[in-house]
């Protein structure tokens, strides 16, 4: 246990720890609203709040580089990609009843089990590890780059392929819907909205 851990306990938190807890609660609430709302656009906007809260958490952990990468890539690129996909697929702006698949309790069970497993893994791995917030920054560009391109190359590339597949899927769905509407309009006897199928004046 380091000096930073011995100087105070859990019953005497510092201001940074209190801010970390409050921001974490806001981020958790935004994440819950993201997966429970029936408005797709609202879900994307609440996702911005959740990802922004994670960036603030990185700042509080003195990982400034990771925080700005979080803002630039996830808040600035991923959310824009999601909104772009919603526009391409002509997703409804208002309330969408199709957003609820009826598997809410199964999804909640899986989410709680996954969260419990992640918390257990993190606590078990970092049980005796403390971050000295008064020391030098731990999230420097050199340390982060070495860890990213040595240990996390495969997940990083897998994420890029996933985002590319999502963009291609959105384009395919939008072109398929456009082709369907064009085919229906070209069929004989199909009337356009606001027009009558009867002939003119006799």
mmCIF file of C-alpha atoms in Angstrom:
data_model
loop_
_atom_site.group_PDB
_atom_site.id
_atom_site.type_symbol
_atom_site.label_atom_id
_atom_site.label_comp_id
_atom_site.label_asym_id
_atom_site.label_seq_id
_atom_site.Cartn_x
_atom_site.Cartn_y
_atom_site.Cartn_z
ATOM 1 C CA UNK A 1 0.000 0.000 0.000
ATOM 2 C CA UNK A 2 1.435 3.365 -1.002
ATOM 3 C CA UNK A 3 1.551 6.608 0.945
ATOM 4 C CA UNK A 4 -1.475 7.913 -0.971
ATOM 5 C CA UNK A 5 -3.519 4.933 0.227
ATOM 6 C CA UNK A 6 -2.338 5.210 3.841
ATOM 7 C CA UNK A 7 -2.996 8.965 4.146
ATOM 8 C CA UNK A 8 -6.779 8.579 4.100
ATOM 9 C CA UNK A 9 -9.376 5.811 4.131
ATOM 10 C CA UNK A 10 -12.776 5.241 2.590
ATOM 11 C CA UNK A 11 -14.470 7.254 5.361
ATOM 12 C CA UNK A 12 -12.470 10.404 4.540
ATOM 13 C CA UNK A 13 -12.702 10.834 0.751
ATOM 14 C CA UNK A 14 -11.018 13.691 -1.020
ATOM 15 C CA UNK A 15 -12.737 16.213 -3.257
ATOM 16 C CA UNK A 16 -11.532 14.394 -6.387
ATOM 17 C CA UNK A 17 -13.022 11.126 -5.154
ATOM 18 C CA UNK A 18 -16.353 12.784 -4.381
ATOM 19 C CA UNK A 19 -16.407 14.384 -7.847
ATOM 20 C CA UNK A 20 -15.527 11.007 -9.387
ATOM 21 C CA UNK A 21 -18.485 9.391 -7.604
ATOM 22 C CA UNK A 22 -20.949 12.125 -8.609
ATOM 23 C CA UNK A 23 -19.863 12.080 -12.253
ATOM 24 C CA UNK A 24 -20.079 8.290 -12.206
ATOM 25 C CA UNK A 25 -23.686 8.442 -10.991
ATOM 26 C CA UNK A 26 -24.606 10.913 -13.744
ATOM 27 C CA UNK A 27 -22.878 8.730 -16.344
ATOM 28 C CA UNK A 28 -24.693 5.633 -15.079
ATOM 29 C CA UNK A 29 -28.053 7.414 -15.186
ATOM 30 C CA UNK A 30 -27.399 8.608 -18.760
ATOM 31 C CA UNK A 31 -26.463 5.067 -19.804
ATOM 32 C CA UNK A 32 -29.685 3.687 -18.307
ATOM 33 C CA UNK A 33 -31.781 6.287 -20.147
ATOM 34 C CA UNK A 34 -29.908 5.476 -23.373
ATOM 35 C CA UNK A 35 -31.018 1.839 -23.331
ATOM 36 C CA UNK A 36 -34.555 2.443 -21.991
ATOM 37 C CA UNK A 37 -35.844 5.370 -24.058
ATOM 38 C CA UNK A 38 -38.163 4.671 -27.004
ATOM 39 C CA UNK A 39 -36.832 7.616 -29.049
ATOM 40 C CA UNK A 40 -33.783 6.697 -31.086
ATOM 41 C CA UNK A 41 -32.523 10.261 -31.432
ATOM 42 C CA UNK A 42 -32.855 10.817 -27.684
ATOM 43 C CA UNK A 43 -30.913 7.591 -27.114
ATOM 44 C CA UNK A 44 -28.070 8.905 -29.279
ATOM 45 C CA UNK A 45 -28.036 12.234 -27.412
ATOM 46 C CA UNK A 46 -28.024 10.542 -24.012
ATOM 47 C CA UNK A 47 -25.159 8.415 -25.284
ATOM 48 C CA UNK A 48 -23.233 11.677 -25.748
ATOM 49 C CA UNK A 49 -23.802 12.446 -22.055
ATOM 50 C CA UNK A 50 -22.643 8.969 -21.010
ATOM 51 C CA UNK A 51 -19.495 9.099 -23.132
ATOM 52 C CA UNK A 52 -18.777 12.647 -21.996
ATOM 53 C CA UNK A 53 -19.075 11.528 -18.390
ATOM 54 C CA UNK A 54 -16.467 8.853 -19.038
ATOM 55 C CA UNK A 55 -14.158 11.526 -20.445
ATOM 56 C CA UNK A 56 -14.561 13.534 -17.234
ATOM 57 C CA UNK A 57 -13.751 10.423 -15.206
ATOM 58 C CA UNK A 58 -10.515 10.012 -17.183
ATOM 59 C CA UNK A 59 -9.637 13.634 -16.445
ATOM 60 C CA UNK A 60 -10.185 13.051 -12.738
ATOM 61 C CA UNK A 61 -7.819 10.065 -12.956
ATOM 62 C CA UNK A 62 -5.117 12.343 -14.476
ATOM 63 C CA UNK A 63 -5.358 10.572 -17.853
ATOM 64 C CA UNK A 64 -5.759 13.687 -19.980
ATOM 65 C CA UNK A 65 -4.744 12.058 -23.247
ATOM 66 C CA UNK A 66 -7.296 9.238 -22.858
ATOM 67 C CA UNK A 67 -9.957 11.809 -21.955
ATOM 68 C CA UNK A 68 -9.447 13.836 -25.133
ATOM 69 C CA UNK A 69 -9.295 10.679 -27.239
ATOM 70 C CA UNK A 70 -12.632 9.718 -25.685
ATOM 71 C CA UNK A 71 -14.099 13.084 -26.698
ATOM 72 C CA UNK A 72 -12.642 13.169 -30.212
ATOM 73 C CA UNK A 73 -13.294 9.555 -31.214
ATOM 74 C CA UNK A 74 -16.366 8.443 -29.310
ATOM 75 C CA UNK A 75 -18.286 11.671 -28.707
ATOM 76 C CA UNK A 76 -17.165 13.367 -31.909
ATOM 77 C CA UNK A 77 -17.046 10.424 -34.329
ATOM 78 C CA UNK A 78 -19.006 7.414 -33.069
ATOM 79 C CA UNK A 79 -22.104 9.387 -32.080
ATOM 80 C CA UNK A 80 -21.996 11.280 -35.385
ATOM 81 C CA UNK A 81 -21.780 7.910 -37.164
ATOM 82 C CA UNK A 82 -24.819 6.671 -35.229
ATOM 83 C CA UNK A 83 -26.828 9.791 -36.094
ATOM 84 C CA UNK A 84 -25.701 9.461 -39.719
ATOM 85 C CA UNK A 85 -26.920 5.848 -39.735
ATOM 86 C CA UNK A 86 -30.272 6.903 -38.250
ATOM 87 C CA UNK A 87 -30.711 9.477 -40.994
ATOM 88 C CA UNK A 88 -29.771 7.001 -43.738
ATOM 89 C CA UNK A 89 -32.217 4.380 -42.484
ATOM 90 C CA UNK A 90 -34.975 6.988 -42.079
ATOM 91 C CA UNK A 91 -35.481 6.066 -38.437
ATOM 92 C CA UNK A 92 -38.513 7.700 -36.795
ATOM 93 C CA UNK A 93 -37.743 10.902 -34.925
ATOM 94 C CA UNK A 94 -40.552 10.495 -32.415
ATOM 95 C CA UNK A 95 -41.510 7.632 -30.140
ATOM 96 C CA UNK A 96 -40.857 4.248 -31.729
ATOM 97 C CA UNK A 97 -42.820 1.285 -30.298
ATOM 98 C CA UNK A 98 -40.502 -1.081 -32.191
ATOM 99 C CA UNK A 99 -37.640 -0.036 -29.914
ATOM 100 C CA UNK A 100 -38.967 -2.426 -27.240
ATOM 101 C CA UNK A 101 -38.489 -6.034 -28.334
ATOM 102 C CA UNK A 102 -40.278 -7.532 -25.341
ATOM 103 C CA UNK A 103 -37.070 -9.094 -23.956
ATOM 104 C CA UNK A 104 -36.531 -6.403 -21.367
ATOM 105 C CA UNK A 105 -36.202 -8.728 -18.365
ATOM 106 C CA UNK A 106 -33.818 -11.065 -20.163
ATOM 107 C CA UNK A 107 -31.721 -8.103 -21.276
ATOM 108 C CA UNK A 108 -31.741 -6.705 -17.730
ATOM 109 C CA UNK A 109 -30.593 -10.051 -16.322
ATOM 110 C CA UNK A 110 -27.728 -10.268 -18.809
ATOM 111 C CA UNK A 111 -26.736 -6.646 -18.163
ATOM 112 C CA UNK A 112 -26.677 -7.091 -14.373
ATOM 113 C CA UNK A 113 -24.691 -10.325 -14.654
ATOM 114 C CA UNK A 114 -22.189 -8.705 -17.041
ATOM 115 C CA UNK A 115 -21.814 -5.652 -14.784
ATOM 116 C CA UNK A 116 -21.265 -7.853 -11.720
ATOM 117 C CA UNK A 117 -18.624 -9.885 -13.569
ATOM 118 C CA UNK A 118 -16.813 -6.746 -14.763
ATOM 119 C CA UNK A 119 -16.858 -5.193 -11.280
ATOM 120 C CA UNK A 120 -15.529 -8.412 -9.753
ATOM 121 C CA UNK A 121 -12.728 -8.646 -12.329
ATOM 122 C CA UNK A 122 -11.682 -5.008 -11.865
ATOM 123 C CA UNK A 123 -11.801 -5.162 -8.064
ATOM 124 C CA UNK A 124 -9.873 -8.441 -7.981
ATOM 125 C CA UNK A 125 -7.233 -7.140 -10.408
ATOM 126 C CA UNK A 126 -6.702 -3.756 -8.734
ATOM 127 C CA UNK A 127 -7.449 -4.645 -5.108
ATOM 128 C CA UNK A 128 -4.112 -3.339 -3.803
ATOM 129 C CA UNK A 129 -3.431 -0.800 -6.570
ATOM 130 C CA UNK A 130 -3.851 2.891 -5.829
ATOM 131 C CA UNK A 131 -3.507 5.884 -8.115
ATOM 132 C CA UNK A 132 -1.530 8.753 -6.653
ATOM 133 C CA UNK A 133 -3.527 11.727 -7.927
ATOM 134 C CA UNK A 134 -0.907 14.140 -6.587
ATOM 135 C CA UNK A 135 1.918 12.458 -8.512
ATOM 136 C CA UNK A 136 2.892 12.655 -12.194
ATOM 137 C CA UNK A 137 0.254 12.028 -14.835
ATOM 138 C CA UNK A 138 -0.240 8.328 -15.476
ATOM 139 C CA UNK A 139 -1.962 8.679 -18.850
ATOM 140 C CA UNK A 140 0.854 10.197 -20.871
ATOM 141 C CA UNK A 141 0.956 9.880 -24.645
ATOM 142 C CA UNK A 142 4.065 7.687 -24.646
ATOM 143 C CA UNK A 143 2.721 5.170 -22.109
ATOM 144 C CA UNK A 144 -0.720 5.065 -23.724
ATOM 145 C CA UNK A 145 0.665 4.644 -27.258
ATOM 146 C CA UNK A 146 2.998 1.834 -26.206
ATOM 147 C CA UNK A 147 0.167 -0.014 -24.448
ATOM 148 C CA UNK A 148 -2.285 0.528 -27.307
ATOM 149 C CA UNK A 149 -0.054 -0.641 -30.154
ATOM 150 C CA UNK A 150 1.554 -3.500 -28.204
ATOM 151 C CA UNK A 151 -1.259 -5.021 -26.160
ATOM 152 C CA UNK A 152 -4.523 -3.731 -27.639
ATOM 153 C CA UNK A 153 -3.949 -3.774 -31.407
ATOM 154 C CA UNK A 154 -6.475 -6.538 -32.130
ATOM 155 C CA UNK A 155 -9.419 -5.009 -30.176
ATOM 156 C CA UNK A 156 -8.630 -1.605 -31.703
ATOM 157 C CA UNK A 157 -8.768 -3.007 -35.244
ATOM 158 C CA UNK A 158 -11.874 -5.082 -34.447
ATOM 159 C CA UNK A 159 -13.667 -1.909 -33.325
ATOM 160 C CA UNK A 160 -12.768 -0.145 -36.567
ATOM 161 C CA UNK A 161 -14.113 -3.084 -38.609
ATOM 162 C CA UNK A 162 -17.312 -3.050 -36.539
ATOM 163 C CA UNK A 163 -17.874 0.644 -37.196
ATOM 164 C CA UNK A 164 -17.210 0.159 -40.905
ATOM 165 C CA UNK A 165 -19.709 -2.719 -41.021
ATOM 166 C CA UNK A 166 -22.325 -0.536 -39.306
ATOM 167 C CA UNK A 167 -21.839 2.227 -41.881
ATOM 168 C CA UNK A 168 -22.023 -0.202 -44.820
ATOM 169 C CA UNK A 169 -25.146 -1.820 -43.332
ATOM 170 C CA UNK A 170 -26.853 1.561 -42.996
ATOM 171 C CA UNK A 171 -26.087 2.388 -46.630
ATOM 172 C CA UNK A 172 -27.395 -1.008 -47.821
ATOM 173 C CA UNK A 173 -30.624 -0.643 -45.851
ATOM 174 C CA UNK A 174 -31.231 2.876 -47.142
ATOM 175 C CA UNK A 175 -30.657 1.853 -50.787
ATOM 176 C CA UNK A 176 -32.898 -1.193 -50.392
ATOM 177 C CA UNK A 177 -35.737 0.957 -49.037
ATOM 178 C CA UNK A 178 -35.247 3.421 -51.892
ATOM 179 C CA UNK A 179 -35.347 0.614 -54.480
ATOM 180 C CA UNK A 180 -38.547 -0.774 -52.914
ATOM 181 C CA UNK A 181 -40.289 2.587 -53.117
ATOM 182 C CA UNK A 182 -39.171 3.046 -56.718
ATOM 183 C CA UNK A 183 -40.488 -0.415 -57.627
ATOM 184 C CA UNK A 184 -43.858 0.288 -56.042
ATOM 185 C CA UNK A 185 -44.109 3.606 -57.850
ATOM 186 C CA UNK A 186 -43.353 1.968 -61.205
ATOM 187 C CA UNK A 187 -46.085 -0.669 -60.929
ATOM 188 C CA UNK A 188 -49.153 -0.016 -63.129
ATOM 189 C CA UNK A 189 -52.236 1.097 -61.279
ATOM 190 C CA UNK A 190 -50.299 2.441 -58.309
ATOM 191 C CA UNK A 191 -51.485 5.898 -57.376
ATOM 192 C CA UNK A 192 -49.399 8.467 -55.623
ATOM 193 C CA UNK A 193 -50.601 10.021 -52.365
ATOM 194 C CA UNK A 194 -53.011 12.882 -52.960
ATOM 195 C CA UNK A 195 -54.023 11.696 -56.475
ATOM 196 C CA UNK A 196 -57.094 9.836 -57.640
ATOM 197 C CA UNK A 197 -57.116 6.641 -59.693
ATOM 198 C CA UNK A 198 -60.233 7.712 -61.570
ATOM 199 C CA UNK A 199 -60.042 9.343 -64.949
ATOM 200 C CA UNK A 200 -60.600 12.958 -65.786
ATOM 201 C CA UNK A 201 -63.820 14.682 -66.754
ATOM 202 C CA UNK A 202 -66.095 12.741 -69.137
#
